[in-house]
Short mmCIF file of C-alpha atoms in Angstrom, two decimals:
data_model
loop_
_atom_site.label_atom_id
_atom_site.label_comp_id
_atom_site.label_asym_id
_atom_site.label_seq_id
_atom_site.Cartn_x
_atom_site.Cartn_y
_atom_site.Cartn_z
CA MET A 1 0.00 0.00 0.00
CA VAL A 2 2.79 2.45 0.91
CA PRO A 3 4.65 2.04 -2.44
CA MET A 4 1.35 2.65 -4.26
CA ILE A 5 0.82 5.90 -2.34
CA TYR A 6 4.36 7.04 -3.19
CA THR A 7 3.71 6.20 -6.85
CA LEU A 8 0.45 8.17 -6.76
CA TYR A 9 2.16 11.20 -5.28
CA GLY A 10 5.03 10.83 -7.73
CA PHE A 11 2.67 11.05 -10.70
CA ALA A 12 0.83 13.97 -9.10
CA ILE A 13 4.08 15.91 -8.58
CA PHE A 14 5.20 15.17 -12.16
CA PHE A 15 1.90 16.37 -13.68
CA PHE A 16 1.85 19.53 -11.56
CA ILE A 17 5.45 20.43 -12.45
CA TYR A 18 4.79 19.75 -16.15
CA TRP A 19 1.64 21.89 -15.99
CA SER A 20 3.64 24.72 -14.40
CA ALA A 21 6.27 24.41 -17.13
CA MET A 22 3.60 24.73 -19.81
CA TRP A 23 2.42 27.97 -18.24
CA LEU A 24 5.99 29.22 -18.25
CA LEU A 25 6.10 28.49 -22.00
CA HIS A 26 2.89 30.50 -22.43
CA ILE A 27 4.33 33.54 -20.70
CA ILE A 28 7.69 33.35 -22.49
CA ALA A 29 6.01 32.99 -25.90
CA ILE A 30 3.80 36.05 -25.38
CA PHE A 31 6.63 38.32 -24.24
CA TYR A 32 9.16 37.02 -26.74
CA GLY A 33 6.59 37.33 -29.53
CA LYS A 34 6.07 41.00 -28.66
CA TYR A 35 9.84 41.51 -28.74
CA LYS A 36 10.71 39.47 -31.83
CA LEU A 37 7.82 39.77 -34.27
CA HIS A 38 6.99 42.68 -36.57
CA ARG A 39 10.02 44.79 -35.66
CA LYS A 40 12.16 46.63 -38.16
CA LEU A 41 15.88 45.91 -38.23
CA PRO A 42 18.38 48.49 -39.50
CA GLN A 43 18.74 48.05 -43.25
CA PRO A 44 22.14 47.78 -44.94
CA ALA A 45 23.85 51.10 -45.66
CA LEU A 46 23.28 52.54 -49.10
CA ASP A 47 26.95 52.10 -50.02
CA GLU A 48 26.85 48.38 -49.10
CA PRO A 49 25.56 46.04 -51.81
CA TYR A 50 22.59 43.85 -51.00
CA PRO A 51 23.44 40.15 -51.22
CA GLY A 52 21.79 38.34 -54.12
CA VAL A 53 19.18 35.70 -53.36
CA SER A 54 18.18 32.65 -55.39
CA ILE A 55 14.55 31.74 -54.68
CA LEU A 56 13.53 28.11 -55.19
CA LYS A 57 9.80 27.57 -55.72
CA PRO A 58 8.86 23.85 -55.81
CA LEU A 59 5.41 23.52 -57.40
CA MET A 60 3.00 20.65 -57.98
CA GLY A 61 -0.52 21.26 -59.22
CA MET A 62 -2.39 24.50 -58.69
CA ASP A 63 -5.16 26.06 -56.71
CA SER A 64 -7.23 29.22 -56.99
CA ASN A 65 -4.59 31.34 -55.19
CA LEU A 66 -1.46 30.06 -56.92
CA ALA A 67 -1.15 32.83 -59.53
CA ALA A 68 -1.71 35.60 -56.97
CA ASN A 69 0.76 34.05 -54.53
CA LEU A 70 3.48 33.60 -57.15
CA GLU A 71 3.00 37.15 -58.45
CA THR A 72 4.00 38.56 -55.05
CA PHE A 73 7.50 37.15 -55.67
CA PHE A 74 7.79 39.21 -58.87
CA THR A 75 6.84 42.46 -57.10
CA MET A 76 9.14 42.38 -54.05
CA SER A 77 11.16 45.47 -53.15
CA TYR A 78 14.56 43.81 -53.24
CA PRO A 79 17.24 44.78 -55.74
CA LEU A 80 18.94 41.47 -56.58
CA TYR A 81 17.26 38.09 -56.76
CA GLU A 82 16.37 35.31 -59.18
CA LEU A 83 13.26 33.11 -59.25
CA LEU A 84 13.76 29.42 -59.98
CA PHE A 85 10.47 27.57 -60.43
CA CYS A 86 10.65 23.78 -60.09
CA ILE A 87 7.85 21.65 -61.56
CA GLU A 88 8.02 17.87 -61.59
CA GLU A 89 5.90 17.19 -64.70
CA GLU A 90 5.73 19.14 -67.95
CA VAL A 91 1.95 18.71 -68.13
CA ASP A 92 1.43 20.26 -64.71
CA PRO A 93 -1.08 23.17 -64.98
CA ALA A 94 1.28 25.31 -62.87
CA VAL A 95 3.59 25.51 -65.91
CA THR A 96 1.17 27.83 -67.72
CA VAL A 97 0.80 30.07 -64.67
CA VAL A 98 4.57 30.45 -64.30
CA GLU A 99 5.14 31.11 -68.01
CA GLU A 100 2.49 33.84 -68.04
CA LEU A 101 4.06 35.56 -65.03
CA ILE A 102 7.54 35.40 -66.57
CA LYS A 103 6.15 37.12 -69.67
CA LYS A 104 4.34 39.71 -67.54
CA TYR A 105 7.49 40.64 -65.59
CA PRO A 106 10.37 40.43 -68.10
CA LYS A 107 12.70 42.51 -65.94
CA VAL A 108 12.66 39.92 -63.15
CA SER A 109 15.26 37.17 -63.53
CA ALA A 110 13.21 33.96 -63.61
CA LYS A 111 13.69 30.44 -64.93
CA LEU A 112 11.45 27.38 -65.12
CA PHE A 113 12.82 23.89 -64.43
CA LYS A 114 10.68 21.01 -65.68
CA GLY A 115 11.23 17.46 -64.49
CA ALA A 116 12.55 16.14 -61.20
CA THR A 117 15.90 14.47 -60.58
CA THR A 118 15.69 11.43 -58.33
CA VAL A 119 18.28 11.85 -55.59
CA GLY A 120 16.20 10.34 -52.77
CA VAL A 121 12.65 9.57 -51.66
CA ASN A 122 11.75 13.19 -50.84
CA PRO A 123 9.72 14.59 -53.78
CA LYS A 124 10.42 18.19 -52.78
CA ILE A 125 14.20 17.65 -52.78
CA ASN A 126 14.01 15.79 -56.10
CA ASN A 127 12.03 18.67 -57.56
CA MET A 128 14.45 21.38 -56.39
CA HIS A 129 17.79 19.59 -56.98
CA ARG A 130 18.55 20.95 -60.47
CA ALA A 131 17.54 24.49 -59.57
CA PHE A 132 19.65 24.43 -56.42
CA GLU A 133 22.70 23.23 -58.32
CA GLU A 134 22.26 25.95 -60.97
CA SER A 135 21.38 28.77 -58.56
CA VAL A 136 23.64 31.81 -58.88
CA TYR A 137 23.71 33.40 -55.45
CA GLU A 138 25.12 32.38 -52.08
CA LEU A 139 21.81 32.95 -50.27
CA VAL A 140 19.04 30.54 -51.23
CA LEU A 141 15.41 30.97 -50.23
CA VAL A 142 13.31 27.79 -50.29
CA SER A 143 9.67 28.85 -50.44
CA ASP A 144 6.60 26.61 -50.66
CA SER A 145 3.96 27.16 -53.32
CA GLY A 146 1.29 28.47 -50.93
CA ILE A 147 3.39 31.31 -49.49
CA LYS A 148 2.41 34.93 -50.13
CA MET A 149 5.12 37.59 -49.78
CA LYS A 150 4.91 41.20 -48.72
CA GLU A 151 7.06 43.69 -50.60
CA ASP A 152 9.63 43.84 -47.79
CA THR A 153 9.56 40.20 -46.63
CA LEU A 154 12.76 39.15 -48.39
CA LEU A 155 14.57 42.24 -47.11
CA ASP A 156 13.38 41.41 -43.59
CA MET A 157 14.81 37.89 -43.84
CA VAL A 158 18.13 39.06 -45.31
CA CYS A 159 18.56 41.58 -42.48
CA TYR A 160 18.57 38.68 -40.00
CA MET A 161 21.33 36.85 -41.94
CA THR A 162 24.30 38.01 -39.87
CA ASP A 163 27.88 36.78 -40.21
CA LYS A 164 27.26 34.03 -37.63
CA THR A 165 23.80 33.08 -38.90
CA GLY A 166 23.44 30.29 -41.42
CA LEU A 167 19.68 29.87 -41.65
CA VAL A 168 16.77 32.30 -41.31
CA HIS A 169 13.21 30.99 -41.40
CA GLN A 170 9.74 32.42 -41.03
CA MET A 171 7.39 31.28 -38.32
CA PRO A 172 4.35 29.64 -39.97
CA PHE A 173 1.16 31.69 -39.98
CA THR A 174 -1.73 32.34 -42.39
CA CYS A 175 -3.30 35.11 -44.44
CA ASP A 176 -6.73 36.41 -43.50
CA ARG A 177 -9.37 34.26 -45.18
CA ASN A 178 -13.05 33.56 -44.65
CA GLY A 179 -14.66 30.42 -43.28
CA PHE A 180 -14.36 28.08 -40.31
CA ALA A 181 -11.39 26.17 -41.74
CA ALA A 182 -9.44 29.41 -42.24
CA THR A 183 -10.23 30.46 -38.67
CA LEU A 184 -9.10 27.05 -37.42
CA GLU A 185 -5.81 27.30 -39.32
CA LYS A 186 -5.06 30.79 -38.05
CA ILE A 187 -5.79 29.78 -34.46
CA TYR A 188 -3.55 26.71 -34.64
CA PHE A 189 -0.59 28.51 -36.21
CA GLY A 190 -1.06 31.56 -33.99
CA THR A 191 -1.35 29.65 -30.70
CA ALA A 192 -0.21 26.02 -30.36
CA GLN A 193 2.37 26.24 -33.17
CA SER A 194 3.69 29.72 -32.44
CA ARG A 195 3.98 29.02 -28.71
CA ILE A 196 6.47 26.21 -29.30
CA TYR A 197 8.12 27.97 -32.25
CA LEU A 198 8.85 31.19 -30.34
CA VAL A 199 10.22 29.45 -27.26
CA ALA A 200 12.34 27.14 -29.42
CA ASP A 201 13.80 30.13 -31.24
CA LEU A 202 14.62 31.86 -27.97
CA LEU A 203 16.32 28.73 -26.59
CA ARG A 204 17.97 27.93 -29.96
CA VAL A 205 16.20 24.57 -30.18
CA ASN A 206 15.50 23.04 -33.61
CA CYS A 207 11.83 23.63 -34.40
CA HIS A 208 12.32 24.47 -38.05
CA THR A 209 9.43 24.26 -40.51
CA GLY A 210 10.85 24.75 -43.98
CA MET A 211 7.99 26.45 -45.79
CA SER A 212 10.03 29.67 -46.05
CA THR A 213 13.76 29.33 -45.34
CA LEU A 214 16.76 31.47 -46.27
CA LEU A 215 20.07 29.59 -46.03
CA ARG A 216 23.69 29.69 -47.06
CA LYS A 217 24.31 27.59 -50.15
CA SER A 218 28.03 27.10 -49.48
CA VAL A 219 27.32 25.47 -46.10
CA LEU A 220 25.01 22.92 -47.70
CA LYS A 221 27.48 22.30 -50.52
CA GLU A 222 30.08 21.28 -47.92
CA ASN A 223 27.83 18.30 -47.19
CA GLY A 224 26.86 17.51 -50.79
CA GLY A 225 24.02 20.01 -51.21
CA LEU A 226 20.28 19.44 -50.94
CA LYS A 227 20.51 15.88 -52.25
CA THR A 228 22.12 14.75 -48.98
CA PHE A 229 18.77 15.28 -47.27
CA GLY A 230 16.73 13.44 -49.91
CA CYS A 231 16.43 10.37 -47.68
CA TYR A 232 14.24 12.30 -45.22
CA LEU A 233 10.66 13.50 -45.59
CA ALA A 234 11.24 16.11 -42.89
CA GLU A 235 14.23 17.53 -44.72
CA ASP A 236 13.69 20.92 -43.06
CA PHE A 237 14.35 19.51 -39.58
CA PHE A 238 17.55 17.76 -40.63
CA ILE A 239 18.84 20.73 -42.64
CA CYS A 240 18.44 22.94 -39.57
CA LYS A 241 20.09 20.26 -37.41
CA TYR A 242 23.02 20.19 -39.83
CA PHE A 243 23.51 23.96 -39.57
CA LEU A 244 23.35 23.84 -35.78
CA ASP A 245 25.81 20.93 -35.64
CA LYS A 246 28.21 22.96 -37.82
CA GLY A 247 28.10 25.81 -35.30
CA TRP A 248 25.87 28.20 -37.24
CA ARG A 249 23.07 30.17 -35.63
CA THR A 250 19.50 29.85 -36.84
CA THR A 251 16.74 32.35 -36.21
CA ILE A 252 13.27 33.39 -37.25
CA SER A 253 12.68 36.69 -39.01
CA SER A 254 10.26 39.28 -37.69
CA GLN A 255 7.58 38.59 -40.31
CA PRO A 256 5.68 35.29 -40.05
CA ALA A 257 5.18 33.22 -43.21
CA LEU A 258 1.81 33.99 -44.78
CA GLN A 259 0.29 30.73 -46.00
CA ASN A 260 -2.39 31.43 -48.58
CA SER A 261 -3.28 28.14 -50.22
CA GLY A 262 -6.52 28.07 -52.18
CA LEU A 263 -7.27 24.68 -50.63
CA CYS A 264 -8.74 25.44 -47.22
CA ASP A 265 -10.96 22.84 -45.57
CA VAL A 266 -11.00 21.10 -42.21
CA ASN A 267 -10.23 17.58 -43.46
CA SER A 268 -7.16 18.68 -45.44
CA PHE A 269 -5.88 20.73 -42.54
CA GLN A 270 -6.30 17.89 -40.04
CA ALA A 271 -4.59 15.48 -42.45
CA ARG A 272 -1.69 17.91 -42.56
CA LEU A 273 -1.46 18.09 -38.77
CA THR A 274 -1.56 14.29 -38.55
CA ARG A 275 1.24 13.97 -41.11
CA TRP A 276 3.40 16.40 -39.14
CA ALA A 277 2.74 14.45 -35.93
CA LYS A 278 3.89 11.23 -37.62
CA LEU A 279 7.10 12.94 -38.68
CA ARG A 280 7.77 14.25 -35.18
CA VAL A 281 7.24 10.84 -33.62
CA ALA A 282 9.67 9.22 -36.07
CA MET A 283 12.33 11.89 -35.53
CA VAL A 284 11.96 12.36 -31.76
CA PRO A 285 10.28 9.30 -30.16
CA LEU A 286 9.88 11.04 -26.76
CA VAL A 287 7.21 13.14 -28.48
CA ILE A 288 4.88 10.17 -27.89
CA ILE A 289 4.93 10.97 -24.17
CA PHE A 290 5.31 14.73 -23.97
CA GLU A 291 3.30 16.10 -26.90
CA PRO A 292 -0.11 14.89 -25.69
CA LEU A 293 0.66 16.42 -22.30
CA SER A 294 1.18 19.77 -24.01
CA GLU A 295 -2.48 19.91 -25.04
CA CYS A 296 -4.71 22.19 -22.96
CA MET A 297 -7.43 19.64 -22.20
CA VAL A 298 -5.04 16.78 -21.38
CA ILE A 299 -2.54 18.58 -19.14
CA GLY A 300 -5.39 20.50 -17.51
CA ALA A 301 -7.14 17.27 -16.51
CA CYS A 302 -3.88 15.79 -15.24
CA ALA A 303 -3.04 18.91 -13.25
CA ALA A 304 -6.57 19.10 -11.83
CA TRP A 305 -6.23 15.55 -10.53
CA ALA A 306 -2.75 16.33 -9.19
CA SER A 307 -4.01 19.42 -7.35
CA SER A 308 -6.69 17.34 -5.61
CA VAL A 309 -4.10 14.77 -4.54
CA LEU A 310 -1.42 17.22 -3.42
CA PHE A 311 -3.46 20.14 -2.08
CA GLN A 312 -7.05 18.79 -1.80
CA TRP A 313 -8.26 21.50 -4.20
CA ASP A 314 -11.54 21.20 -6.07
CA SER A 315 -10.48 19.48 -9.31
CA LEU A 316 -13.46 20.68 -11.38
CA ALA A 317 -12.98 24.33 -10.41
CA PHE A 318 -9.25 23.99 -11.06
CA TYR A 319 -9.90 22.51 -14.52
CA LEU A 320 -12.37 25.20 -15.57
CA ILE A 321 -10.09 28.03 -14.41
CA HIS A 322 -7.19 26.38 -16.24
CA ILE A 323 -9.16 26.29 -19.52
CA LEU A 324 -10.28 29.92 -19.12
CA LEU A 325 -6.75 31.19 -18.49
CA TRP A 326 -5.33 29.09 -21.36
CA PHE A 327 -8.00 30.56 -23.64
CA ILE A 328 -7.10 34.13 -22.61
CA CYS A 329 -3.37 33.54 -23.10
CA ASP A 330 -3.95 32.03 -26.52
CA TRP A 331 -5.99 35.07 -27.53
CA MET A 332 -3.15 37.35 -26.39
CA LEU A 333 -0.56 35.32 -28.30
CA LEU A 334 -2.67 35.20 -31.45
CA THR A 335 -3.19 38.96 -31.50
CA THR A 336 0.58 39.39 -31.05
CA VAL A 337 1.35 37.18 -34.03
CA GLN A 338 -1.41 38.82 -36.11
CA ASN A 339 -0.17 42.35 -35.28
CA GLY A 340 -3.55 43.83 -36.09
CA SER A 341 -7.25 43.13 -35.93
CA LEU A 342 -8.30 39.52 -36.42
CA PRO A 343 -10.70 38.60 -39.25
CA PHE A 344 -13.14 36.99 -36.79
CA ASN A 345 -14.79 37.87 -33.48
CA LYS A 346 -14.26 36.35 -30.04
CA PHE A 347 -17.19 33.95 -30.40
CA ASP A 348 -15.78 32.53 -33.65
CA PHE A 349 -12.44 32.27 -31.89
CA LEU A 350 -14.02 30.39 -28.98
CA VAL A 351 -15.77 27.84 -31.22
CA ALA A 352 -12.72 27.16 -33.40
CA TRP A 353 -10.39 27.17 -30.38
CA LEU A 354 -12.48 24.56 -28.56
CA PHE A 355 -12.64 22.44 -31.71
CA ARG A 356 -8.85 22.61 -32.12
CA GLU A 357 -8.10 21.84 -28.48
CA CYS A 358 -10.53 18.92 -28.31
CA SER A 359 -9.48 17.38 -31.65
CA GLY A 360 -5.73 17.74 -31.08
CA PRO A 361 -5.29 14.65 -28.86
CA TYR A 362 -7.41 12.55 -31.24
CA LEU A 363 -5.28 13.54 -34.25
CA PHE A 364 -2.11 12.64 -32.38
CA LEU A 365 -3.53 9.26 -31.38
CA HIS A 366 -4.51 8.66 -35.02
CA ALA A 367 -0.93 9.45 -36.07
CA ILE A 368 0.41 6.83 -33.65
CA ILE A 369 -2.01 4.11 -34.76
CA TYR A 370 -1.55 4.73 -38.51
CA PRO A 371 2.13 5.69 -38.95
CA ASN A 372 2.37 5.58 -42.77
CA ILE A 373 2.44 9.01 -44.38
CA GLN A 374 0.57 10.11 -47.49
CA TRP A 375 2.17 13.18 -49.05
CA ARG A 376 0.22 14.46 -52.04
CA ASN A 377 0.00 11.39 -54.33
CA ARG A 378 2.58 9.15 -52.62
CA VAL A 379 2.71 6.98 -49.50
CA PHE A 380 5.81 6.63 -47.30
CA LYS A 381 6.90 4.57 -44.34
CA LEU A 382 9.18 6.14 -41.74
CA ALA A 383 11.85 4.39 -39.70
CA TRP A 384 13.09 5.70 -36.35
CA GLY A 385 15.37 8.64 -37.01
CA GLY A 386 13.22 9.98 -39.84
CA ILE A 387 14.59 7.88 -42.74
CA ALA A 388 11.78 7.45 -45.28
CA GLN A 389 10.91 4.64 -47.66
CA GLU A 390 8.37 5.06 -50.44
CA ILE A 391 5.94 2.13 -50.32
CA THR A 392 3.20 3.26 -52.71
CA PRO A 393 4.69 5.54 -55.37
CA ARG A 394 2.66 8.00 -57.37
CA ILE A 395 -0.96 7.29 -56.51
CA LYS A 396 -3.09 8.41 -59.44
CA CYS A 397 -5.87 10.64 -58.14
#
């Protein structure tokens, strides 16, 4: 009986300490977000040349926002850059969109690469390999198809590329769009995702999501270039790990990445979150234990039970107060990341926030039970350490 009581108290102490640590993360993320995001850095002096940037745009298929998103790369206020569009198949409808934009902006240096080079199982790496090898400039920006750029976004990222910095990335966020799915996406990226992302950046922990990444080409070339990371699906994580292992700093820029995909529905978004969870589990197995405990509803229930065991507090009252305070902190963090008025009211936020928080643990459990990953029209199996094997190539939709 005595060992059981000690075990009970041990679990209660662990849950209460973990709960306290999660609140510390909340506070750090809010204050660091106010310090780091949406601030202007001193621009290079007029007599100093701006470094050139090669922008890699891997494309596959198209959606209703593709043309508008790609056009923002032609209209950036940056003096020296080239656009390298990478399309796997010549019959891809994105080819026409790119060719029309190249004709519309003849003064912008742009080139279209058709056909992928197989250097690994990662389709994105295969798609970008030729363009990376033929890129002209030392700084390379890898930018996903759904990213929308502001006129000064590239300049903002370059300003963070100091002599000791090897990789600058944007924290994932979303453009303002209408509908429940768009609200759900903005809440996730502005709360759960940004909370971990901001704290990881402050502590210099690898939490890199490679949807918009500026990096030094020469550092990658020392290790064989992009193709070295073709064996991973989460190439962004391992590229960042490589830079850190080589002694380079990595940092986020002040402007978050504005995702603006024309495909915006709940099922697609949840499938995306599940795929990311599978990748995290394969790369860092301890995620299986700690990630579910980072969810508001789960850690709140555990801490409520712990408080009743340790302090004889009312567990229901504790749980409800916990949820209310978590909700308020998430609202504060989201408005910090947004840096302006939100495109929805507090009631819409409440409904979507509750849906996100309640569905999060289920999506993670689903990722554990069904570990194979479907990425676009392919299916992969992951081994521990993140090495990927393609098991069902090129599903025809």
